[in-house]
Short mmCIF file of C-alpha atoms in Angstrom, two decimals:
data_model
loop_
_atom_site.label_atom_id
_atom_site.label_comp_id
_atom_site.label_asym_id
_atom_site.label_seq_id
_atom_site.Cartn_x
_atom_site.Cartn_y
_atom_site.Cartn_z
CA MET A 1 31.51 -29.78 -12.02
CA VAL A 2 34.82 -28.26 -10.92
CA GLU A 3 34.91 -30.59 -7.89
CA PHE A 4 34.38 -33.56 -10.20
CA LEU A 5 37.15 -32.41 -12.58
CA ASP A 6 39.54 -31.89 -9.67
CA TYR A 7 38.65 -35.36 -8.38
CA ALA A 8 39.30 -36.90 -11.81
CA ARG A 9 42.59 -35.03 -12.24
CA GLN A 10 43.84 -36.16 -8.80
CA ARG A 11 43.24 -39.74 -9.92
CA LYS A 12 45.22 -39.21 -13.15
CA ALA A 13 42.24 -39.27 -15.50
CA ILE A 14 42.87 -37.88 -18.97
CA LEU A 15 40.51 -34.94 -19.47
CA TYR A 16 39.46 -34.80 -23.13
CA TYR A 17 37.30 -31.81 -24.04
CA ASP A 18 35.15 -31.31 -27.11
CA PRO A 19 33.30 -27.96 -26.91
CA ASN A 20 30.82 -29.04 -29.62
CA PHE A 21 29.90 -25.38 -30.18
CA ARG A 22 27.33 -25.10 -32.95
CA LYS A 23 26.35 -22.12 -35.10
CA ALA A 24 23.03 -21.73 -33.29
CA HIS A 25 25.02 -20.68 -30.19
CA ALA A 26 27.65 -18.50 -31.91
CA HIS A 27 25.91 -15.36 -30.67
CA GLU A 28 26.56 -16.56 -27.08
CA ALA A 29 30.32 -17.09 -27.54
CA ILE A 30 31.37 -13.89 -25.74
CA HIS A 31 29.03 -14.57 -22.84
CA LEU A 32 30.25 -18.18 -22.53
CA ALA A 33 33.96 -17.37 -23.01
CA PRO A 34 34.90 -17.57 -19.29
CA THR A 35 33.35 -21.05 -19.00
CA LEU A 36 34.99 -22.24 -22.22
CA LEU A 37 38.40 -20.96 -21.11
CA GLU A 38 38.03 -22.66 -17.72
CA ASN A 39 37.19 -25.90 -19.53
CA PHE A 40 40.24 -25.43 -21.79
CA GLU A 41 42.43 -25.01 -18.71
CA TYR A 42 41.19 -28.28 -17.20
CA ALA A 43 41.63 -30.24 -20.44
CA ASP A 44 44.59 -32.46 -21.25
CA ILE A 45 43.44 -32.67 -24.88
CA ILE A 46 41.05 -30.33 -26.69
CA ARG A 47 39.32 -31.68 -29.81
CA GLY A 48 36.79 -29.95 -31.95
CA SER A 49 35.73 -29.37 -35.50
CA ASP A 50 36.91 -26.38 -37.49
CA GLU A 51 33.29 -25.17 -37.32
CA ASP A 52 33.30 -25.26 -33.51
CA PHE A 53 36.23 -22.88 -33.32
CA LEU A 54 34.91 -20.67 -36.10
CA ASN A 55 31.74 -20.27 -34.04
CA ILE A 56 33.67 -19.61 -30.81
CA PHE A 57 36.50 -17.36 -32.05
CA GLY A 58 35.38 -16.29 -35.53
CA GLU A 59 38.60 -17.81 -36.87
CA ALA A 60 38.86 -20.59 -39.49
CA ASP A 61 42.66 -21.12 -39.40
CA SER A 62 43.22 -23.93 -36.87
CA GLU A 63 46.89 -23.07 -36.30
CA LYS A 64 45.93 -19.48 -35.49
CA VAL A 65 43.19 -20.74 -33.15
CA TYR A 66 45.80 -22.91 -31.42
CA THR A 67 48.46 -20.22 -31.04
CA ASP A 68 46.10 -17.35 -30.21
CA HIS A 69 43.43 -19.05 -28.10
CA ILE A 70 44.20 -22.63 -27.06
CA ARG A 71 47.91 -23.20 -26.41
CA PHE A 72 48.03 -20.97 -23.32
CA TYR A 73 45.46 -23.23 -21.64
CA CYS A 74 46.19 -26.65 -23.18
CA ASP A 75 49.03 -27.54 -25.52
CA ARG A 76 47.37 -30.60 -27.11
CA PHE A 77 44.82 -29.58 -29.74
CA ILE A 78 43.08 -31.63 -32.41
CA THR A 79 40.84 -30.14 -35.09
CA THR A 80 38.77 -32.14 -37.52
CA HIS A 81 37.94 -30.75 -40.94
CA GLY A 82 35.60 -33.36 -42.45
CA ALA A 83 37.01 -34.49 -45.79
CA GLY A 84 39.87 -32.02 -45.19
CA GLY A 85 41.44 -34.29 -42.59
CA VAL A 86 42.65 -33.81 -39.04
CA ASN A 87 45.21 -31.35 -37.70
CA LEU A 88 47.14 -31.97 -34.51
CA TYR A 89 49.07 -29.36 -32.54
CA HIS A 90 51.21 -30.25 -29.57
CA GLY A 91 53.79 -27.68 -28.53
CA ASP A 92 55.85 -27.13 -31.68
CA LEU A 93 54.63 -30.37 -33.29
CA ARG A 94 52.29 -29.90 -36.24
CA LEU A 95 50.81 -32.98 -37.92
CA HIS A 96 48.15 -33.39 -40.58
CA PHE A 97 46.26 -36.62 -41.18
CA ASP A 98 44.18 -37.19 -44.29
CA SER A 99 40.60 -38.36 -43.88
CA PRO A 100 39.69 -41.68 -45.45
CA SER A 101 37.82 -41.24 -48.71
CA ILE A 102 34.20 -42.16 -48.03
CA ARG A 103 30.74 -41.30 -49.29
CA PRO A 104 28.86 -40.34 -46.11
CA VAL A 105 25.13 -40.92 -45.88
CA SER A 106 25.05 -38.37 -43.04
CA THR A 107 27.65 -36.45 -41.07
CA ILE A 108 25.49 -36.35 -37.94
CA GLY A 109 27.50 -37.88 -35.12
CA ALA A 110 30.83 -37.79 -36.98
CA GLY A 111 32.53 -35.87 -34.17
CA ASP A 112 31.10 -38.16 -31.52
CA ASN A 113 32.38 -41.18 -33.45
CA PHE A 114 35.82 -39.57 -33.77
CA ASN A 115 35.87 -38.97 -30.00
CA ALA A 116 34.80 -42.55 -29.28
CA GLY A 117 37.50 -43.87 -31.60
CA PHE A 118 40.14 -41.65 -30.02
CA ILE A 119 39.23 -42.78 -26.50
CA TYR A 120 39.08 -46.39 -27.66
CA GLY A 121 42.56 -45.92 -29.15
CA MET A 122 43.89 -44.57 -25.84
CA ILE A 123 42.55 -47.67 -24.08
CA LYS A 124 43.72 -50.07 -26.82
CA TYR A 125 47.27 -48.67 -26.82
CA GLY A 126 47.45 -48.19 -23.05
CA VAL A 127 47.91 -44.42 -23.13
CA THR A 128 48.12 -42.96 -19.62
CA ARG A 129 47.95 -39.43 -18.36
CA ASP A 130 51.72 -39.57 -17.80
CA ASP A 131 52.16 -40.50 -21.49
CA VAL A 132 50.01 -37.53 -22.52
CA GLU A 133 51.83 -35.12 -20.20
CA GLN A 134 55.30 -36.33 -21.27
CA GLY A 135 54.31 -36.09 -24.93
CA LEU A 136 53.28 -38.81 -27.32
CA SER A 137 55.53 -39.63 -30.25
CA GLU A 138 54.40 -38.97 -33.81
CA GLU A 139 53.80 -42.73 -34.09
CA GLY A 140 51.63 -42.63 -30.95
CA TRP A 141 49.54 -39.74 -32.28
CA ASP A 142 49.30 -41.50 -35.65
CA LYS A 143 47.82 -44.62 -34.03
CA LEU A 144 45.27 -42.61 -32.04
CA ILE A 145 44.17 -40.45 -34.96
CA ALA A 146 43.97 -43.50 -37.27
CA THR A 147 41.72 -45.26 -34.76
CA ALA A 148 39.59 -42.15 -34.34
CA THR A 149 39.10 -41.61 -38.07
CA ALA A 150 38.30 -45.31 -38.55
CA PHE A 151 35.32 -44.83 -36.23
#
């Protein structure tokens, strides 16, 4: 997998990582920590639910997760909080986006849909790896998060 990630990075792919770490695996978090941290280091953007990071780090505060566990490896971090919205951390930038008010039939696949919408937004708005590395504007992040939450 590392060879593949190196290959993708050399070709300026944007590496977007969602650990998707569920409660059933929380007891394995310490054992899997080296792999997770290596994945964080490869990522250009890390996105996960508040529950993912609670299961990994035992911490519910997304800003604390970012400053204590994520920022050293990757400085672009998105957390989703269901009806509580989306938080974005990039360097010193802190943005919150409200979730649209909906009545969900099921939340299964919500994170996958968010990811698909985010990636679709990057394609739609022509976001390149250079754009990500140089830092998107608040307007750029707003467009991507709006597209992701629409999905």
